[in-house]
């Protein structure tokens, strides 16, 4: 529907009964059924003198509406928004914010772009065969403005990495940690020193990689180490990088020889270990560790005036003191967990080109920027997650879509003030002067837009038993006038119609909210009710007490399966997550799209004082033109139980609902 004008479907049948016909409600509905059933819905205008008084106690009526974001209602638009949410999350996890580009003064529909490129054979094929101009044409862009190259640039930069992640291609070269497998170095046995993996990584650890993207974490002081029990008791040994604050490089007093390896000083609870690695022929290297009493180490136990620290390179001088020596051997290969814990790329298994080695902020695995698929040209500025962590985060099942409840409770007056102000401000004209055709076109434009996010509120499914019906009722709660008595007995009173003698529901004694007891609806402009059929394929009748019109769309029962098939075909992503989506009353689809796929659709504007009837298994949806108050209920006539099996199935479901209601 992008750029297309909404074309209103044909009008549904409208009936105007005489007083004689109006006296028998269900008899009249049976009379018009052969005609109206072919459209799914119809409108009935009562005789002009039939005007029931509004019986709701306005001052005591209060409700909490539902929140409706219009572009999340429409099925195809919701698919696009879900795609944008997923791709934005994909980039956010990796430290980048998604900024959707604009071409020709409208934002690029990334979902449609990805879909068209896939249909054309994928990114490599489209690029190789130079089909980007064709992609631009399929997306509705004008020719001859080099838009194809712009689309390629945006696709390669934003969509292509996400599509590779989604296909799993970026994990094909992933190499698990050697010590995650069964191969364990059996030759080395640690000396009663707890392994690093047995202690949770400290938040102060940087391992040198986050400095590529963030400001370096502050080096913990002696006071920090004393206060932090984990830092204080942590024990580390062996060559290689150490936890910040614990691994300090010793400064030589004289010039260092080229072949001389640095010494690493490690703080113990009661001593300092100086570790020196010496190369040995073959695949093993000799590690010489020297234990020095911590009292002799100036950074651990300070003596007045004895501390010598170099601010520039964070090295400390170590005085010659008596010491105890011990020697241990580490295998210099990838099957040793201590060595692998140094920085080795999980894709290529190498630890070279340290400046291009990224540390994952989730699992702390390391990856070369050039080993990622696709490669990263620049290190991310924020937190970065590796392909494995991105997959775990992004492939979590999404929550089922539904409407939120508003946080504010309204009275009829406060809701009406809000609704009238919203409509007048939106159209920049007095609310009663806005044409219904303009509201209808604008509604379908908004629900198909991924750019404009308009939110409205709808007081739907309000129980009349709790707040009182809009029709007068003989329930003994208040004295009725003679006129009110007449309307309280009328068969067109929605509290009476479900239990008329010709209605099957009169044989069920219990009150079933929504089926036998009416529900109330307080609408504002654009507030919508989505495609659905009534419970148990029953009839429904809706009466608009007062306010601005309600626009309806209907599909006959013979086309119900066709509508379901079209929606599932066009938006399979939604039905994969919610197979019963159409039973949730949270999804609409543009009638023009349905009609283009062979689904017959009719429409009508229901004005104040008019009834709209929906027939068994007829899909219907619609929206409100402005502030109004409606009431609806179900009923079941004899033709509803045309097949004996239906009697048992539907009555069984009704009785089940009744039992749940009572419990």
XYZ file of C-alpha atoms in Angstrom, residues 55-439:
385
model
C -29.105 4.442 31.079
C -25.439 4.449 32.160
C -24.685 6.447 35.294
C -22.100 8.719 33.713
C -20.607 9.996 36.970
C -19.894 6.478 38.290
C -18.659 4.983 35.014
C -14.873 4.570 34.947
C -12.585 2.286 32.943
C -8.972 1.621 31.933
C -8.547 1.517 28.130
C -6.174 -0.509 25.977
C -3.245 1.078 24.185
C -3.117 0.607 20.414
C -0.070 1.540 18.314
C -1.630 1.782 14.890
C 1.239 0.526 12.735
C 1.549 -2.556 14.943
C -2.066 -3.529 14.175
C -1.593 -4.202 10.463
C -0.149 -7.647 9.739
C 2.386 -6.774 7.022
C 3.522 -3.613 8.807
C 4.018 -5.543 12.036
C 6.239 -8.026 10.198
C 8.385 -5.121 8.972
C 8.542 -3.560 12.435
C 9.471 -6.907 13.983
C 12.287 -7.203 11.441
C 13.524 -3.714 12.309
C 13.391 -4.583 16.009
C 15.492 -7.704 15.435
C 18.079 -5.985 13.244
C 18.302 -3.048 15.673
C 18.845 -5.473 18.542
C 21.489 -7.302 16.497
C 23.509 -4.104 16.076
C 22.855 -2.806 19.581
C 24.298 -5.974 21.116
C 27.471 -5.352 19.134
C 27.857 -1.776 20.292
C 26.300 0.005 17.300
C 23.002 1.871 17.071
C 20.849 1.314 13.985
C 20.165 4.452 11.965
C 17.750 3.732 9.133
C 18.790 5.627 5.968
C 16.527 7.783 3.801
C 16.252 7.645 0.020
C 13.960 9.934 -1.949
C 12.622 11.485 1.275
C 11.396 8.229 2.747
C 13.135 5.766 4.986
C 14.431 2.600 3.406
C 12.177 -0.391 4.026
C 14.925 -2.767 5.150
C 12.558 -5.752 5.337
C 11.391 -5.289 1.752
C 14.982 -4.670 0.661
C 16.119 -7.938 2.235
C 13.152 -9.773 0.738
C 13.740 -8.463 -2.797
C 17.471 -9.210 -2.658
C 16.689 -12.761 -1.502
C 14.195 -13.198 -4.357
C 16.853 -12.007 -6.807
C 19.334 -14.659 -5.634
C 21.105 -13.042 -2.699
C 23.693 -10.312 -2.214
C 26.535 -11.988 -4.110
C 24.350 -12.799 -7.128
C 22.727 -9.360 -7.268
C 26.128 -7.669 -7.033
C 27.804 -9.958 -9.556
C 25.011 -9.635 -12.121
C 24.456 -5.931 -11.402
C 20.780 -6.214 -10.507
C 20.664 -3.375 -7.969
C 18.782 -1.098 -10.365
C 16.216 -3.854 -10.700
C 16.015 -4.118 -6.905
C 15.370 -0.362 -6.712
C 12.656 -0.650 -9.337
C 10.936 -3.491 -7.446
C 10.947 -1.371 -4.313
C 9.134 1.422 -6.152
C 11.983 3.897 -6.588
C 12.154 6.025 -9.757
C 14.762 4.960 -12.340
C 17.858 6.843 -13.379
C 18.963 8.317 -10.040
C 21.684 5.844 -9.096
C 19.430 4.536 -6.315
C 20.603 0.979 -6.931
C 24.137 1.761 -5.757
C 22.742 3.490 -2.653
C 20.647 0.435 -1.847
C 23.688 -1.795 -2.287
C 25.713 0.361 0.100
C 22.976 0.335 2.766
C 22.353 -3.392 2.321
C 26.038 -4.280 2.600
C 26.525 -2.090 5.660
C 23.313 -2.835 7.621
C 21.419 -5.852 6.310
C 24.130 -8.186 5.002
C 25.801 -8.843 8.389
C 22.393 -9.534 9.913
C 21.392 -11.884 7.103
C 24.678 -13.780 7.465
C 24.062 -14.078 11.188
C 20.492 -15.223 10.564
C 21.694 -17.924 8.147
C 24.387 -19.094 10.597
C 27.199 -18.430 8.114
C 29.163 -16.351 10.600
C 29.532 -19.347 12.933
C 30.768 -21.871 10.358
C 34.445 -21.331 11.250
C 33.835 -21.162 14.979
C 36.396 -23.202 16.931
C 35.392 -24.375 20.409
C 37.838 -23.965 23.233
C 40.222 -26.954 23.324
C 39.490 -27.454 26.979
C 35.750 -27.605 26.223
C 36.462 -30.910 24.552
C 37.589 -34.166 26.126
C 41.272 -33.495 25.377
C 42.866 -32.434 28.647
C 46.528 -32.066 29.356
C 47.100 -34.965 31.742
C 50.835 -34.299 32.155
C 50.462 -31.101 34.143
C 49.043 -31.238 37.665
C 48.515 -27.883 39.440
C 49.991 -27.210 42.881
C 47.046 -26.773 45.219
C 46.412 -23.421 43.541
C 42.825 -22.827 42.454
C 42.344 -22.502 38.713
C 41.311 -19.165 37.263
C 38.175 -20.734 35.813
C 36.930 -21.594 39.293
C 36.584 -17.910 40.172
C 34.082 -15.560 38.560
C 35.850 -12.937 36.406
C 36.249 -9.637 38.168
C 34.403 -6.603 36.884
C 37.665 -4.702 36.997
C 39.277 -7.049 34.482
C 39.931 -5.620 31.054
C 42.285 -8.236 29.589
C 43.559 -5.483 27.381
C 40.796 -5.760 24.740
C 38.075 -3.436 25.965
C 40.639 -0.644 25.739
C 40.192 -0.892 21.968
C 36.594 0.317 22.316
C 36.167 1.890 25.739
C 38.100 3.973 28.176
C 40.298 1.651 30.258
C 38.915 0.574 33.603
C 40.638 2.235 36.590
C 43.465 0.223 38.088
C 42.379 -1.020 41.547
C 44.366 0.434 44.403
C 45.678 -1.456 47.395
C 42.591 -0.264 49.282
C 40.308 -1.686 46.578
C 42.111 -5.028 46.772
C 41.826 -5.109 50.554
C 38.085 -4.362 50.383
C 37.342 -6.851 47.605
C 37.558 -10.417 48.978
C 37.556 -11.888 45.463
C 40.549 -9.823 44.404
C 42.303 -10.498 47.674
C 41.969 -14.265 47.627
C 42.353 -14.685 43.853
C 45.440 -16.758 42.963
C 47.031 -16.635 39.539
C 50.135 -18.274 38.215
C 51.913 -18.879 34.940
C 53.068 -16.633 32.163
C 50.695 -14.375 30.285
C 48.341 -11.496 31.103
C 47.033 -11.257 34.656
C 44.067 -9.671 36.358
C 44.481 -5.912 36.618
C 45.965 -4.887 39.920
C 47.442 -8.320 40.480
C 49.814 -8.799 37.559
C 52.571 -6.187 37.548
C 55.591 -6.080 35.298
C 58.968 -5.858 37.082
C 61.276 -3.050 36.000
C 64.860 -3.924 35.273
C 67.485 -1.639 36.769
C 69.676 -1.949 33.677
C 69.004 -2.171 29.946
C 67.083 -5.267 28.965
C 68.745 -7.658 26.592
C 66.939 -8.569 23.409
C 66.754 -12.233 24.312
C 65.728 -11.615 27.901
C 62.107 -12.354 28.667
C 60.167 -10.193 31.114
C 59.392 -11.279 34.607
C 55.813 -11.315 35.798
C 55.115 -10.549 39.419
C 51.973 -12.124 40.887
C 50.589 -11.209 44.303
C 49.730 -14.047 46.684
C 47.964 -13.885 50.034
C 51.291 -14.127 51.836
C 53.895 -13.879 49.101
C 54.770 -12.571 45.674
C 55.590 -14.945 42.831
C 58.049 -13.768 40.191
C 57.486 -15.809 37.042
C 60.099 -15.939 34.283
C 59.590 -17.896 31.074
C 62.625 -19.311 29.332
C 62.462 -20.805 25.826
C 63.198 -24.496 25.580
C 63.722 -26.461 22.426
C 60.696 -28.351 21.197
C 57.101 -27.560 22.083
C 57.665 -26.991 25.774
C 59.003 -24.003 27.621
C 60.520 -23.714 31.081
C 58.650 -21.552 33.576
C 60.692 -20.448 36.549
C 58.677 -19.072 39.479
C 60.354 -17.326 42.385
C 58.452 -16.880 45.639
C 59.256 -13.718 47.626
C 57.775 -13.008 51.066
C 55.094 -10.361 50.620
C 56.499 -8.308 53.482
C 59.544 -7.577 51.298
C 57.402 -6.435 48.360
C 56.805 -2.706 48.565
C 53.428 -2.648 46.755
C 51.874 -5.281 49.025
C 53.097 -4.223 52.441
C 54.283 -0.620 52.421
C 57.037 0.736 54.613
C 57.239 4.462 55.134
C 59.264 6.061 52.367
C 60.113 2.715 50.694
C 57.572 2.703 47.862
C 59.059 3.165 44.412
C 56.488 3.371 41.622
C 56.820 4.531 38.064
C 53.599 6.323 37.081
C 54.438 6.168 33.412
C 54.718 2.429 32.820
C 53.186 1.042 36.051
C 56.366 -0.908 36.827
C 57.716 -1.359 40.326
C 61.287 -2.066 41.392
C 61.964 -5.234 43.298
C 64.978 -5.269 45.613
C 67.305 -8.222 45.794
C 66.068 -10.328 48.684
C 66.486 -13.947 49.789
C 63.914 -16.085 48.062
C 62.639 -19.596 47.526
C 62.486 -21.083 44.044
C 60.099 -23.538 42.497
C 59.812 -24.716 38.937
C 56.789 -25.858 36.957
C 56.294 -26.853 33.336
C 53.464 -25.792 31.011
C 52.867 -27.301 27.617
C 53.175 -24.621 24.976
C 50.275 -25.773 22.772
C 46.603 -25.115 22.247
C 45.445 -28.054 24.378
C 46.617 -26.286 27.516
C 43.885 -24.217 29.098
C 46.269 -21.751 30.700
C 47.759 -20.864 27.352
C 44.413 -20.799 25.543
C 43.191 -18.406 28.196
C 45.639 -15.947 26.691
C 44.245 -14.139 23.727
C 43.552 -16.569 20.908
C 41.021 -15.890 18.158
C 38.164 -18.401 18.282
C 37.893 -18.371 14.487
C 41.484 -18.862 13.353
C 43.057 -20.151 16.579
C 45.912 -17.618 16.420
C 46.888 -14.972 18.925
C 48.852 -12.678 16.658
C 47.871 -9.157 15.548
C 46.875 -8.330 19.085
C 45.681 -4.824 18.200
C 42.901 -6.348 16.028
C 41.783 -8.883 18.618
C 38.345 -8.081 20.088
C 37.160 -9.354 23.451
C 33.489 -10.317 23.719
C 31.771 -8.485 26.574
C 29.476 -11.471 27.062
C 31.584 -14.638 27.177
C 35.070 -13.005 26.963
C 36.121 -15.014 23.918
C 38.499 -13.325 21.480
C 38.061 -12.670 17.765
C 40.144 -10.960 15.128
C 38.217 -8.178 13.427
C 39.221 -9.622 10.051
C 38.116 -13.160 11.009
C 34.492 -12.138 11.584
C 31.945 -12.670 8.829
C 31.627 -10.098 7.445
C 34.899 -8.529 8.701
C 34.831 -5.408 10.877
C 36.754 -2.474 9.474
C 36.737 -0.518 12.752
C 36.423 -1.714 16.357
C 32.940 -1.009 17.833
C 32.758 1.957 20.178
C 30.452 0.365 22.766
C 30.021 -3.090 24.224
C 30.551 -5.821 21.655
C 29.215 -9.382 21.579
C 30.693 -12.257 19.597
C 28.639 -14.237 17.031
C 27.913 -16.958 19.589
C 26.528 -14.506 22.159
C 24.572 -12.607 19.498
C 22.957 -15.865 18.398
C 22.003 -16.760 21.957
C 20.523 -13.312 22.558
C 18.728 -12.783 19.248
C 17.262 -16.250 18.799
C 15.243 -16.174 21.972
C 11.517 -16.701 21.215
C 9.662 -13.430 20.881
C 6.724 -12.622 23.098
C 3.202 -12.987 21.723
C 1.750 -9.714 20.480
C -1.091 -8.156 22.454
C -2.473 -4.846 23.650
C -1.212 -3.200 26.809
C -3.515 -1.716 29.399
C -3.191 2.019 29.903
C -1.962 3.248 33.281
C -4.616 5.953 33.571
C -8.232 5.319 34.548
C -10.823 7.464 32.775
C -14.379 8.614 33.323
C -16.584 9.117 30.285
C -16.053 12.851 30.560
C -12.255 12.759 30.891
C -11.924 10.223 28.053
C -14.183 12.321 25.840
C -12.145 15.456 26.462
C -8.951 13.620 25.589
C -10.487 12.026 22.468
C -11.983 15.251 21.107
C -8.780 17.208 21.682
C -6.700 14.511 19.977
C -8.861 14.455 16.848
C -9.121 18.231 16.538
C -5.350 18.615 16.954
C -4.529 15.779 14.568
C -6.653 17.060 11.667
C -6.263 20.733 12.622
C -9.978 21.399 12.307
C -13.101 21.067 14.482
C -13.651 17.355 15.113
C -17.233 17.232 13.733
C -16.092 18.803 10.454
C -13.600 16.045 9.577
C -15.070 13.941 6.715
C -15.394 10.208 7.364
C -13.647 9.507 4.045
C -10.601 11.489 5.182
C -10.437 9.619 8.506
